PDB file of C-alpha atoms in Angstrom:
ATOM      1  CA  MET A   2      83.167  24.264 134.918  1.00  0.00           C
ATOM      2  CA  GLN A   3      81.508  27.582 134.143  1.00  0.00           C
ATOM      3  CA  ARG A   4      81.177  30.105 136.907  1.00  0.00           C
ATOM      4  CA  THR A   5      78.241  32.285 136.924  1.00  0.00           C
ATOM      5  CA  THR A   6      77.615  35.287 138.969  1.00  0.00           C
ATOM      6  CA  LEU A   7      74.039  35.958 140.181  1.00  0.00           C
ATOM      7  CA  LEU A   8      73.347  39.726 140.105  1.00  0.00           C
ATOM      8  CA  PRO A   9      70.276  41.060 141.997  1.00  0.00           C
ATOM      9  CA  GLU A  10      67.312  41.697 139.626  1.00  0.00           C
ATOM     10  CA  ASN A  11      67.343  45.485 140.534  1.00  0.00           C
ATOM     11  CA  TRP A  12      71.220  45.731 140.033  1.00  0.00           C
ATOM     12  CA  TRP A  13      70.886  47.985 136.773  1.00  0.00           C
ATOM     13  CA  ASP A  14      68.185  50.071 138.413  1.00  0.00           C
ATOM     14  CA  LEU A  15      70.483  50.529 141.450  1.00  0.00           C
ATOM     15  CA  ARG A  16      73.422  51.635 139.172  1.00  0.00           C
ATOM     16  CA  ALA A  17      71.234  54.086 137.268  1.00  0.00           C
ATOM     17  CA  GLU A  18      70.207  55.839 140.384  1.00  0.00           C
ATOM     18  CA  ALA A  19      73.624  56.265 141.267  1.00  0.00           C
ATOM     19  CA  VAL A  20      74.546  57.815 138.123  1.00  0.00           C
ATOM     20  CA  ALA A  21      71.534  59.912 138.140  1.00  0.00           C
ATOM     21  CA  GLY A  22      72.328  60.855 141.748  1.00  0.00           C
ATOM     22  CA  GLU A  23      76.022  61.860 140.802  1.00  0.00           C
ATOM     23  CA  ALA A  24      74.508  64.163 137.940  1.00  0.00           C
ATOM     24  CA  ALA A  25      71.875  65.476 140.148  1.00  0.00           C
ATOM     25  CA  ALA A  26      74.583  66.371 142.826  1.00  0.00           C
ATOM     26  CA  GLN A  27      76.569  68.100 140.052  1.00  0.00           C
ATOM     27  CA  ASP A  28      73.416  69.985 138.967  1.00  0.00           C
ATOM     28  CA  VAL A  29      72.923  71.025 142.730  1.00  0.00           C
ATOM     29  CA  VAL A  30      76.508  72.368 142.825  1.00  0.00           C
ATOM     30  CA  VAL A  31      76.162  74.199 139.490  1.00  0.00           C
ATOM     31  CA  LEU A  32      72.757  75.729 140.652  1.00  0.00           C
ATOM     32  CA  HIS A  33      74.300  76.763 143.997  1.00  0.00           C
ATOM     33  CA  ALA A  34      77.191  78.448 142.129  1.00  0.00           C
ATOM     34  CA  GLU A  35      74.596  80.257 140.035  1.00  0.00           C
ATOM     35  CA  ASN A  36      72.461  81.339 142.947  1.00  0.00           C
ATOM     36  CA  ASP A  37      75.580  82.628 144.767  1.00  0.00           C
ATOM     37  CA  GLN A  38      76.545  84.727 141.474  1.00  0.00           C
ATOM     38  CA  LEU A  39      72.992  86.153 141.248  1.00  0.00           C
ATOM     39  CA  ARG A  40      73.039  87.094 144.785  1.00  0.00           C
ATOM     40  CA  ARG A  41      76.375  88.900 144.529  1.00  0.00           C
ATOM     41  CA  ALA A  42      75.029  90.615 141.036  1.00  0.00           C
ATOM     42  CA  LEU A  43      71.785  91.684 143.039  1.00  0.00           C
ATOM     43  CA  ALA A  44      73.579  93.133 145.995  1.00  0.00           C
ATOM     44  CA  GLY A  45      75.972  94.967 143.580  1.00  0.00           C
ATOM     45  CA  ARG A  46      72.931  96.111 141.824  1.00  0.00           C
ATOM     46  CA  MET A  47      71.269  97.469 145.040  1.00  0.00           C
ATOM     47  CA  VAL A  48      74.485  99.430 145.994  1.00  0.00           C
ATOM     48  CA  ILE A  49      74.672 100.844 142.459  1.00  0.00           C
ATOM     49  CA  ASP A  50      70.997 102.125 142.652  1.00  0.00           C
ATOM     50  CA  GLN A  51      71.756 103.627 146.046  1.00  0.00           C
ATOM     51  CA  ALA A  52      74.750 105.401 145.023  1.00  0.00           C
ATOM     52  CA  CYS A  53      72.660 106.627 141.687  1.00  0.00           C
ATOM     53  CA  GLY A  54      70.151 108.066 144.096  1.00  0.00           C
ATOM     54  CA  MET A  55      72.868 109.732 146.328  1.00  0.00           C
ATOM     55  CA  VAL A  56      74.427 111.392 143.087  1.00  0.00           C
ATOM     56  CA  MET A  57      70.994 112.512 141.725  1.00  0.00           C
ATOM     57  CA  VAL A  58      70.415 114.274 145.070  1.00  0.00           C
ATOM     58  CA  LEU A  59      73.912 115.912 145.330  1.00  0.00           C
ATOM     59  CA  ALA A  60      74.133 116.860 141.684  1.00  0.00           C
ATOM     60  CA  PRO A  61      70.769 117.534 140.696  1.00  0.00           C
ATOM     61  CA  CYS A  62      70.357 115.278 137.627  1.00  0.00           C
ATOM     62  CA  ARG A  63      68.275 112.342 136.158  1.00  0.00           C
ATOM     63  CA  ARG A  64      69.254 108.753 136.832  1.00  0.00           C
ATOM     64  CA  GLY A  65      71.120 108.144 133.342  1.00  0.00           C
ATOM     65  CA  PRO A  66      73.627 111.037 134.114  1.00  0.00           C
ATOM     66  CA  ALA A  67      73.976 109.744 137.636  1.00  0.00           C
ATOM     67  CA  ARG A  68      74.809 106.307 136.478  1.00  0.00           C
ATOM     68  CA  HIS A  69      77.181 107.651 133.729  1.00  0.00           C
ATOM     69  CA  LEU A  70      79.180 109.649 136.365  1.00  0.00           C
ATOM     70  CA  LEU A  71      79.537 106.542 138.643  1.00  0.00           C
ATOM     71  CA  VAL A  72      80.606 104.511 135.410  1.00  0.00           C
ATOM     72  CA  ASP A  73      83.107 107.494 134.511  1.00  0.00           C
ATOM     73  CA  ILE A  74      84.626 107.061 138.030  1.00  0.00           C
ATOM     74  CA  SER A  75      84.829 103.535 137.630  1.00  0.00           C
ATOM     75  CA  ARG A  76      86.843 103.666 134.453  1.00  0.00           C
ATOM     76  CA  GLN A  77      89.126 106.391 135.730  1.00  0.00           C
ATOM     77  CA  CYS A  78      89.889 104.269 138.812  1.00  0.00           C
ATOM     78  CA  HIS A  79      89.982 101.086 137.050  1.00  0.00           C
ATOM     79  CA  THR A  80      87.578  99.563 139.623  1.00  0.00           C
ATOM     80  CA  GLN A  81      84.293  97.636 139.288  1.00  0.00           C
ATOM     81  CA  LEU A  82      81.210  99.694 139.237  1.00  0.00           C
ATOM     82  CA  PRO A  83      79.824  98.162 142.464  1.00  0.00           C
ATOM     83  CA  ASP A  84      83.030  98.739 144.361  1.00  0.00           C
ATOM     84  CA  VAL A  85      82.981 102.423 143.455  1.00  0.00           C
ATOM     85  CA  ALA A  86      79.187 102.628 144.302  1.00  0.00           C
ATOM     86  CA  ALA A  87      79.936 100.975 147.754  1.00  0.00           C
ATOM     87  CA  ALA A  88      82.572 103.677 148.123  1.00  0.00           C
ATOM     88  CA  VAL A  89      79.922 106.356 147.298  1.00  0.00           C
ATOM     89  CA  VAL A  90      77.598 105.061 149.889  1.00  0.00           C
ATOM     90  CA  ALA A  91      80.366 104.608 152.548  1.00  0.00           C
ATOM     91  CA  ALA A  92      81.574 108.216 152.026  1.00  0.00           C
ATOM     92  CA  TRP A  93      78.017 109.288 152.511  1.00  0.00           C
ATOM     93  CA  GLU A  94      78.036 107.499 155.913  1.00  0.00           C
ATOM     94  CA  GLY A  95      81.343 109.206 156.794  1.00  0.00           C
ATOM     95  CA  GLU A  96      84.207 107.168 155.467  1.00  0.00           C
ATOM     96  CA  PRO A  97      86.476 109.121 153.365  1.00  0.00           C
ATOM     97  CA  LEU A  98      86.873 108.581 149.609  1.00  0.00           C
ATOM     98  CA  SER A  99      90.416 107.530 148.213  1.00  0.00           C
ATOM     99  CA  ARG A 100      92.340 110.093 146.821  1.00  0.00           C
ATOM    100  CA  LEU A 101      92.050 108.699 143.314  1.00  0.00           C
ATOM    101  CA  MET A 102      88.142 108.379 143.603  1.00  0.00           C
ATOM    102  CA  ARG A 103      87.951 111.875 144.909  1.00  0.00           C
ATOM    103  CA  ARG A 104      89.872 113.128 142.035  1.00  0.00           C
ATOM    104  CA  ALA A 105      87.798 110.946 139.535  1.00  0.00           C
ATOM    105  CA  LEU A 106      84.421 112.248 141.245  1.00  0.00           C
ATOM    106  CA  ARG A 107      85.654 115.969 140.843  1.00  0.00           C
ATOM    107  CA  ARG A 108      86.336 115.348 137.108  1.00  0.00           C
ATOM    108  CA  ALA A 109      83.200 113.579 136.361  1.00  0.00           C
ATOM    109  CA  LEU A 110      81.279 116.246 138.432  1.00  0.00           C
ATOM    110  CA  ARG A 111      82.978 118.888 136.229  1.00  0.00           C
ATOM    111  CA  GLN A 112      82.211 117.080 132.981  1.00  0.00           C
ATOM    112  CA  LEU A 113      78.554 116.725 134.220  1.00  0.00           C
ATOM    113  CA  TYR A 114      78.216 120.358 134.844  1.00  0.00           C
ATOM    114  CA  ALA A 115      79.827 121.458 131.716  1.00  0.00           C
ATOM    115  CA  GLU A 116      77.492 119.217 129.627  1.00  0.00           C
ATOM    116  CA  ASP A 117      74.557 120.517 131.701  1.00  0.00           C
ATOM    117  CA  ARG A 118      75.613 124.277 130.774  1.00  0.00           C
ATOM    118  CA  GLU A 119      76.048 123.297 127.173  1.00  0.00           C
ATOM    119  CA  CYS A 120      72.306 121.983 127.003  1.00  0.00           C
ATOM    120  CA  ASP A 121      71.008 125.008 128.978  1.00  0.00           C
ATOM    121  CA  SER A 122      72.613 127.864 127.060  1.00  0.00           C
ATOM    122  CA  SER A 123      71.753 127.480 123.308  1.00  0.00           C
ATOM    123  CA  PRO A 124      72.131 130.657 121.517  1.00  0.00           C
ATOM    124  CA  ALA A 125      68.779 132.564 121.143  1.00  0.00           C
ATOM    125  CA  ASP A 126      69.857 133.909 117.609  1.00  0.00           C
ATOM    126  CA  GLU A 127      70.795 130.694 116.012  1.00  0.00           C
ATOM    127  CA  PRO A 128      67.817 128.626 114.885  1.00  0.00           C
ATOM    128  CA  SER A 129      67.713 125.037 116.685  1.00  0.00           C
ATOM    129  CA  ARG A 130      66.832 123.172 113.424  1.00  0.00           C
ATOM    130  CA  PRO A 131      68.399 123.266 109.974  1.00  0.00           C
ATOM    131  CA  LEU A 132      65.091 123.624 108.469  1.00  0.00           C
ATOM    132  CA  GLU A 133      64.478 126.789 110.385  1.00  0.00           C
ATOM    133  CA  ALA A 134      67.674 128.071 109.057  1.00  0.00           C
ATOM    134  CA  ALA A 135      67.169 127.270 105.511  1.00  0.00           C
ATOM    135  CA  ARG A 136      63.822 129.269 105.761  1.00  0.00           C
ATOM    136  CA  THR A 137      65.334 132.284 107.438  1.00  0.00           C
ATOM    137  CA  GLY A 138      68.638 132.245 105.414  1.00  0.00           C
TER     138      GLY A 138
END
């Protein structure tokens, strides 16, 4: 005697929905993780922009040199850029910087000012372009 099992007509549809539901659930988990990562990146970006603005005010410079200064501090302290920026913002609000970060900030500011002085003090006697040197020499 052969035994037959009767399956409901929509059994395959139900199985497909269950598999699709599991895939959708995995997609939702992945999307939540990406969303959290983007939120953290955006928050880090905002604090970096805020710290750049503070550096631009304190050490009159443009955005590029201000960001470069923060990156220098980050490298010297072996700290992520958003963490350095958060420390600068916290220092602005009264919390002291760590000794290592203060030292790195001093070095970076000295370098910024030295580069600024080099740009401002080009000798008047020397032609600024090689073509002018060839004409006069």
